[in-house]
Coordinates of C-alpha atoms and ligand atoms in Angstrom, one line a residue:
X1179 CA -0.1 0.0 -0.1
X1180 CA 1.0 3.6 -0.3
X1181 CA 3.6 5.4 1.7
X1182 CA 3.0 9.0 2.2
X1183 CA 5.3 11.0 0.1
X1184 CA 7.5 13.4 2.1
X1185 CA 7.2 16.9 1.3
X1186 CA 10.2 18.3 -0.8
X1187 CA 12.9 20.8 0.2
X1188 CA 12.4 24.3 -0.8
X1189 CA 15.0 24.0 -3.6
X1190 CA 12.4 22.1 -5.3
X1191 CA 9.2 23.6 -4.3
X1192 CA 10.4 27.0 -4.5
X1193 CA 12.4 26.8 -7.7
X1194 CA 11.0 28.5 -10.9
X1195 CA 10.1 26.5 -14.0
X1196 CA 13.1 27.4 -16.0
X1197 CA 15.4 26.3 -13.1
X1198 CA 13.6 23.0 -12.7
X1199 CA 13.8 22.5 -16.4
X1200 CA 17.6 23.2 -16.5
X1201 CA 18.2 20.9 -13.6
X1202 CA 16.0 18.0 -14.8
X1203 CA 17.8 18.3 -18.1
X1204 CA 21.3 18.4 -16.5
X1205 CA 20.3 15.3 -14.4
X1206 CA 18.8 13.4 -17.3
X1207 CA 22.0 14.1 -19.5
X1208 CA 24.0 12.9 -16.6
X1209 CA 22.4 9.7 -16.3
X1210 CA 22.3 9.1 -19.9
X1211 CA 21.4 5.5 -21.0
X1212 CA 21.1 4.5 -17.5
X1213 CA 17.8 6.3 -17.2
X1214 CA 14.4 5.6 -19.0
X1215 CA 11.5 7.8 -18.4
X1216 CA 8.1 6.6 -19.0
X1217 CA 5.0 9.2 -19.3
X1218 CA 1.4 8.4 -19.5
X1219 CA -0.7 10.5 -21.6
X1220 CA -2.3 12.1 -18.6
X1221 CA 0.9 13.9 -17.3
X1222 CA 1.3 17.5 -17.2
X1223 CA 3.4 19.0 -20.1
X1224 CA 6.2 20.0 -17.8
X1225 CA 6.7 16.1 -17.2
X1226 CA 5.8 14.7 -20.4
X1227 CA 8.2 16.8 -22.4
X1228 CA 11.1 14.7 -20.5
X1229 CA 9.7 11.5 -21.2
X1230 CA 11.6 8.9 -23.4
X1231 CA 8.6 7.3 -24.3
X1232 CA 4.8 7.9 -23.9
X1233 CA 1.8 5.5 -23.9
X1234 CA -1.4 4.3 -22.8
X1235 CA -1.3 1.6 -19.7
X1236 CA -0.9 -1.0 -22.3
X1237 CA 2.0 0.6 -24.4
X1238 CA 3.9 1.5 -21.3
X1239 CA 3.9 -1.9 -19.8
X1240 CA 5.1 -3.2 -23.0
X1241 CA 8.0 -0.7 -23.1
X1242 CA 8.9 -1.4 -19.8
X1243 CA 9.0 -5.2 -20.4
X1244 CA 11.0 -4.5 -23.6
X1245 CA 13.5 -2.3 -22.0
X1246 CA 16.3 -4.3 -20.3
X1247 CA 19.1 -2.0 -20.5
X1248 CA 18.1 1.1 -18.2
X1249 CA 19.2 0.9 -14.6
X1250 CA 16.4 3.3 -13.6
X1251 CA 12.8 3.5 -15.0
X1252 CA 11.2 6.6 -13.9
X1253 CA 7.6 6.1 -14.2
X1254 CA 5.6 9.3 -14.7
X1255 CA 2.2 7.9 -14.1
X1256 CA 0.4 6.2 -11.2
X1257 CA 1.4 3.6 -8.8
X1258 CA -0.3 0.5 -10.2
X1259 CA 1.7 1.2 -13.5
X1260 CA 4.9 1.7 -11.7
X1261 CA 4.1 -1.6 -10.0
X1262 CA 3.6 -3.4 -13.3
X1263 CA 6.9 -2.0 -14.7
X1264 CA 8.6 -3.4 -11.5
X1265 CA 7.2 -6.7 -12.2
X1266 CA 7.9 -6.7 -16.1
X1267 CA 11.4 -5.2 -15.7
X1268 CA 14.6 -7.2 -15.1
X1269 CA 15.8 -7.7 -11.6
X1270 CA 18.7 -5.2 -12.0
X1271 CA 16.4 -2.3 -12.9
X1272 CA 14.8 -0.1 -10.4
X1273 CA 11.4 1.6 -11.0
X1274 CA 10.8 4.9 -9.3
X1275 CA 7.6 6.9 -9.0
X1276 CA 8.2 10.6 -8.4
X1277 CA 5.3 11.1 -6.1
X1278 CA 4.4 8.2 -3.8
X1279 CA 0.7 9.6 -3.5
X1280 CA 0.1 9.3 -7.2
X1281 CA -2.3 6.5 -6.8
X1282 CA -5.5 5.6 -8.8
X1283 CA -8.8 6.0 -6.9
X1284 CA -10.5 3.2 -9.2
X1285 CA -7.7 0.9 -8.3
X1286 CA -8.6 1.6 -4.6
X1287 CA -12.0 0.3 -4.9
X1288 CA -11.0 -3.5 -5.1
X1289 CA -8.7 -4.9 -2.7
X1290 CA -7.4 -8.4 -2.2
X1291 CA -9.7 -9.2 0.7
X1292 CA -12.8 -8.1 -0.8
X1293 CA -12.2 -10.1 -4.1
X1294 CA -11.2 -13.1 -2.2
X1295 CA -14.3 -12.9 -0.2
X1296 CA -16.3 -12.6 -3.5
X1297 CA -14.4 -15.6 -5.0
X1298 CA -15.3 -17.9 -1.8
X1299 CA -18.9 -16.6 -1.8
X1300 CA -19.2 -17.6 -5.6
X1301 CA -17.4 -20.7 -5.1
X1302 CA -20.6 -21.9 -3.0
X1303 CA -22.9 -21.2 -6.0
X1304 CA -21.2 -21.5 -9.3
X1305 CA -18.7 -23.9 -10.7
X1306 CA -15.6 -22.0 -9.7
X1307 CA -13.3 -23.8 -12.2
X1308 CA -15.6 -22.1 -15.1
X1309 CA -15.3 -18.6 -13.6
X1310 CA -12.4 -16.4 -15.0
X1311 CA -11.1 -13.5 -13.0
X1312 CA -10.1 -10.6 -15.0
X1313 CA -8.5 -7.5 -13.6
X1314 CA -8.0 -4.1 -15.2
X1315 CA -4.5 -2.9 -15.4
X1316 CA -5.8 -0.3 -12.9
X1317 CA -5.5 -2.6 -9.8
X1318 CA -2.8 -3.5 -7.4
X1319 CA -0.2 -6.2 -8.0
X1320 CA -1.8 -8.3 -5.4
X1321 CA -5.2 -8.4 -7.5
X1322 CA -3.0 -9.2 -10.5
X1323 CA -1.4 -12.0 -8.5
X1324 CA -4.8 -13.3 -7.6
X1325 CA -5.9 -13.4 -11.2
X1326 CA -2.6 -15.1 -12.1
X1327 CA -3.0 -17.9 -9.7
X1328 CA -6.7 -18.5 -10.6
X1329 CA -6.3 -18.8 -14.4
X1330 CA -7.2 -15.3 -15.4
X1331 CA -5.3 -12.4 -17.1
X1332 CA -5.0 -8.6 -16.9
X1333 CA -6.4 -6.3 -19.5
X1334 CA -6.1 -2.7 -20.4
X1335 CA -8.5 -0.3 -22.0
X1336 CA -7.0 -1.1 -25.3
X1337 CA -7.2 -5.0 -25.3
X1338 CA -10.2 -5.5 -23.1
X1339 CA -12.1 -7.2 -26.1
X1340 CA -9.3 -9.8 -26.7
X1341 CA -8.6 -10.7 -23.3
X1342 CA -12.4 -11.3 -22.5
X1343 CA -12.9 -13.2 -25.7
X1344 CA -9.8 -15.3 -24.4
X1345 CA -11.5 -15.6 -21.0
X1346 CA -14.7 -16.8 -22.5
X1347 CA -13.0 -19.6 -24.4
X1348 CA -11.8 -20.7 -21.0
X1349 CA -14.9 -20.5 -18.8
X1350 CA -18.4 -19.6 -18.8
X1351 CA -18.4 -16.4 -16.7
X1352 CA -16.2 -13.8 -15.8
X1353 CA -15.6 -11.9 -12.5
X1354 CA -14.2 -8.4 -13.7
X1355 CA -12.7 -5.9 -11.6
X1356 CA -12.5 -3.1 -10.6
X1357 CA -14.0 -1.1 -13.4
X1358 CA -17.6 -2.1 -14.1
X1359 CA -17.7 0.4 -17.0
X1360 CA -15.0 -0.9 -19.0
X1361 CA -16.4 -4.5 -18.4
X1362 CA -19.9 -3.7 -19.4
X1363 CA -18.7 -1.5 -22.5
X1364 CA -16.6 -4.5 -23.8
X1365 CA -19.3 -7.1 -22.9
X1366 CA -21.9 -4.8 -25.2
X1367 CA -19.2 -4.6 -27.8
X1368 CA -18.9 -8.3 -27.8
X1369 CA -22.8 -8.6 -28.5
X1370 CA -23.9 -9.4 -24.9
X1371 CA -26.8 -7.5 -23.5
X1372 CA -27.9 -6.3 -20.0
X1373 CA -29.5 -9.4 -19.2
X1374 CA -25.9 -11.2 -19.3
X1375 CA -24.4 -8.7 -16.7
X1376 CA -24.7 -8.0 -12.9
X1377 CA -22.9 -5.7 -10.8
X1378 CA -21.0 -7.1 -7.8
X1379 CA -21.3 -4.8 -4.8
X1380 CA -18.4 -5.6 -2.7
X1381 CA -20.2 -3.6 0.4
X1382 CA -23.2 -5.8 0.1
X1383 CA -23.8 -9.5 1.2
X1384 CA -23.1 -11.7 -1.7
X1385 CA -22.5 -8.6 -3.9
X1386 CA -26.1 -7.6 -3.4
X1387 CA -27.1 -10.4 -5.7
X1388 CA -29.1 -13.4 -5.4
X1389 CA -27.9 -17.0 -6.3
X1390 CA -29.8 -17.1 -9.5
X1391 CA -28.1 -13.8 -10.6
X1392 CA -24.9 -15.3 -10.0
X1393 CA -25.7 -18.5 -11.9
X1394 CA -27.3 -16.6 -14.8
X1395 CA -24.8 -13.8 -15.4
X1396 CA -21.8 -14.1 -17.9
X1397 CA -20.3 -11.1 -16.4
X1398 CA -19.8 -10.2 -12.7
X1399 CA -19.0 -6.6 -13.0
X1400 CA -17.3 -5.2 -9.8
X1401 CA -18.8 -2.0 -8.7
X1402 CA -15.9 0.4 -9.2
X1403 CA -15.4 3.2 -11.4
X1404 CA -13.2 6.2 -12.4
X1405 CA -14.2 9.4 -10.9
X1406 CA -12.7 11.3 -13.9
X1407 CA -14.6 9.3 -16.5
X1408 CA -17.6 9.1 -14.7
X1409 CA -18.2 13.0 -15.0
X1410 CA -19.0 12.7 -18.7
X1411 CA -22.8 12.5 -19.2
X1412 CA -25.2 12.0 -21.8
X1413 CA -26.2 15.7 -21.6
X1414 CA -22.6 16.6 -22.6
X1415 CA -22.8 14.5 -25.7
X1416 CA -26.1 16.1 -26.7
X1417 CA -24.9 19.7 -25.9
X1418 CA -21.6 19.0 -28.0
X1419 CA -23.8 17.9 -31.0
X1420 CA -26.2 21.0 -30.6
X1421 CA -23.5 23.5 -30.3
X1422 CA -21.1 21.9 -32.9
X1423 CA -23.1 20.2 -35.5
X1424 CA -20.9 17.6 -37.2
X1425 CA -18.8 17.0 -34.1
X1426 CA -17.1 13.6 -33.8
X1427 CA -17.3 12.6 -29.9
X1428 CA -14.6 10.3 -28.8
X1429 CA -14.5 8.8 -25.5
X1430 CA -12.5 6.4 -23.2
X1431 CA -14.3 3.1 -22.2
X1432 CA -14.1 4.1 -18.6
X1433 CA -17.1 6.3 -19.5
X1434 CA -20.5 4.9 -18.7
X1435 CA -22.3 2.8 -21.3
X1436 CA -24.9 5.6 -22.0
X1437 CA -22.1 8.0 -23.0
X1438 CA -20.3 5.2 -24.9
X1439 CA -23.3 4.3 -26.8
X1440 CA -23.9 7.8 -27.9
X1441 CA -20.2 8.5 -28.9
X1442 CA -18.9 8.2 -32.3
X1443 CA -15.7 6.5 -31.3
X1444 CA -14.4 4.8 -28.1
X1445 CA -10.9 3.7 -27.2
X1446 CA -7.8 4.0 -24.8
X1447 CA -5.7 7.1 -24.6
X1448 CA -3.6 5.9 -27.5
X1449 CA -6.8 5.2 -29.5
X1450 CA -7.8 8.7 -28.9
X1451 CA -4.5 10.2 -29.9
X1452 CA -4.6 8.2 -33.1
X1453 CA -8.2 9.2 -33.9
X1454 CA -7.6 13.0 -33.5
X1455 CA -4.4 12.6 -35.5
X1456 CA -6.5 10.9 -38.3
X1457 CA -9.3 13.4 -38.4
X1458 CA -9.1 15.7 -41.4
X1459 CA -8.1 19.3 -40.8
X1460 CA -11.2 21.4 -39.9
X1461 CA -12.8 18.7 -38.0
X1462 CA -14.5 19.3 -34.6
X1463 CA -13.7 16.8 -31.9
X1464 CA -15.2 16.6 -28.4
X1465 CA -13.2 14.2 -26.2
X1466 CA -14.2 12.5 -23.1
X1467 CA -11.1 11.7 -21.1
X1468 CA -8.7 13.5 -18.8
X1469 CA -8.1 17.1 -19.6
X1470 CA -4.3 17.1 -19.8
X1471 CA -4.5 14.7 -22.7
X1472 CA -7.3 16.9 -24.2
X1473 CA -5.4 20.2 -23.9
X1474 CA -2.3 18.7 -25.4
X1475 CA -4.3 17.3 -28.3
X1476 CA -5.8 20.8 -29.0
X1477 CA -2.3 22.3 -28.8
X1478 CA -0.9 19.9 -31.3
X1479 CA -4.0 20.1 -33.7
X1480 CA -4.5 23.8 -34.3
X1481 CA -6.0 23.0 -37.6
X1482 CA -8.8 21.2 -35.9
X1483 CA -11.2 22.2 -33.0
X1484 CA -10.5 19.7 -30.0
X1485 CA -12.2 20.2 -26.7
X1486 CA -13.3 18.5 -23.6
X1487 CA -16.8 17.0 -23.7
X1488 CA -17.3 18.1 -20.1
X1489 CA -16.8 22.1 -20.1
X1490 CA -15.9 21.9 -16.6
X1491 CA -12.2 20.7 -16.2
X1492 CA -11.7 17.3 -14.9
X1493 CA -8.1 16.6 -14.0
X1494 CA -7.0 13.2 -12.7
X1495 CA -5.9 14.4 -9.2
X1496 CA -3.5 11.7 -8.7
X1497 CA -1.7 11.7 -12.0
X1498 CA -1.5 15.6 -11.5
X1499 CA 0.7 15.0 -8.5
X1500 CA 3.7 14.2 -10.6
X1501 CA 5.1 17.6 -11.4
X1502 CA 8.6 19.0 -12.4
X1503 CA 9.6 19.6 -8.7
X1504 CA 9.2 15.8 -8.1
X1505 CA 10.7 14.7 -11.4
X1506 CA 13.7 16.9 -10.6
X1507 CA 13.9 15.6 -7.1
X1508 CA 14.1 11.9 -8.1
X1509 CA 16.4 12.5 -11.0
X1510 CA 18.9 14.6 -8.9
X1511 CA 18.9 11.9 -6.3
X1512 CA 19.7 9.3 -8.7
X1513 CA 22.6 11.3 -10.1
X1514 CA 23.9 11.1 -6.4
X1515 CA 23.2 7.1 -6.7
X1516 CA 20.4 7.6 -4.2
X1517 CA 17.2 5.9 -5.4
X1518 CA 14.2 7.6 -3.7
X1519 CA 10.7 6.3 -4.2
X1520 CA 11.6 2.9 -5.5
X1521 CA 8.4 0.8 -6.2
X1522 CA 9.0 -2.9 -5.4
X1523 CA 6.7 -5.8 -5.6
X1524 CA 7.4 -8.8 -3.4
X1525 CA 8.6 -11.7 -5.1
X1526 CA 5.5 -14.1 -4.7
X1527 CA 3.1 -11.5 -5.6
X1528 CA 5.4 -10.5 -8.6
X1529 CA 5.6 -14.2 -9.9
X1530 CA 1.9 -14.5 -10.0
X1531 CA 1.2 -11.0 -11.3
X1532 CA 3.7 -11.4 -13.9
X1533 CA 1.8 -14.6 -15.1
X1534 CA -1.3 -12.5 -15.4
X1535 CA 0.4 -9.8 -17.0
X1536 CA 2.3 -12.0 -19.6
X1537 CA -1.3 -13.8 -20.6
X1538 CA -2.2 -10.1 -21.5
X1539 CA 0.9 -9.6 -23.5
X1540 CA 0.8 -12.9 -25.1
X1541 CA -3.1 -12.7 -26.0
X1542 CA -2.6 -9.1 -27.6
Ligands
13P1638 P1 -5.2 4.0 -20.7 O1 -4.9 2.5 -20.8 O2 -6.3 4.3 -22.0 O3 -4.1 4.9 -21.0 O4 -6.1 4.3 -19.5 C1 -5.5 4.4 -18.3 C2 -6.4 5.2 -17.3 O5 -5.9 5.2 -16.2 C3 -7.5 5.8 -17.9 O6 -8.2 6.5 -16.8
SF4_1639 FE1 -7.3 6.1 -12.2 FE2 -9.3 7.4 -13.3 FE3 -6.9 8.7 -12.8 FE4 -7.2 6.7 -14.7 S1 -8.0 8.9 -14.6 S2 -5.7 6.9 -13.3 S3 -8.7 5.3 -13.7 S4 -8.3 7.9 -11.3

């Protein structure tokens, strides 16, 4: 679980942006090939500009797995991404998260105890050998390990369809956590309907279901959500269409099904970037995802009108914790061979979480 980030010294918090940029540049140059900085698309520009590679959570996990040379992988993203990088990198590589408080509120909505409790309860009612657990990448390493031990896999927003298809070749039903929306949206994409799905509420006895529900459902969807993507509403899509006739609405699959159903396109952060790139000049695009990515896309595509589907800014407050000051702090410490904020996963958890992550990488 999270350790609390210690406050930074005045020479970081009080430094002006140009000074921080110069110091980050000097530290990065000094570390050379020993350093690999990964940046998730939701990062601030002041951080993202230093990333050696950018990506969605699937792309970043692949890049972490593919880089075996850097001693230090500085992960500008959130805790579960850094944990996955630690699991997928070689033993000699150390993964660093610039701010330990950069978690993910959705990942916190399912913990190992609650999932084990659900699994045991379901064992009394359904054929547990035909139940496949699938965890969204946005989950702790402990949950990834649970899934690895029980024949399941990890998925991300860019490969959920392939992973769920794979799972349903191995079993009759899925326990999908922690994001009900990604699970539901993918199930609909695959041709299932609402009658095939039930929401498992971990706060209620037997998930708030009865035995028949559990027996009948193909998808048991954990009651978790992303507070950023849950803000996008049907009314936003309707307003965008009224105010901008011809607008293309592109949303992330963590949005509710009602929003996804109305949108023109749905996909991961990488997908959204490619869709905006591919849109012809003069296009108007309303984007339903985290605001830093939307603003970056708007700045990079001046020949198009790119705006947030929700006019009220909706940053991911945990991604936002990583700033130039924290990046500078970890890099200057690395220059002094002092590894701060290292993220490690214990060997047993890592072994089984790797199984679940590797299944995902193999499937896709
Ligand atoms: P992507 O895998 O699409 O980058 O999404 C990660 C995430 O946390 C979205 O909220
Ligand atoms: Fe987690 Fe939502 Fe932030 Fe993504 S946007 S990291 S799901 S809180």
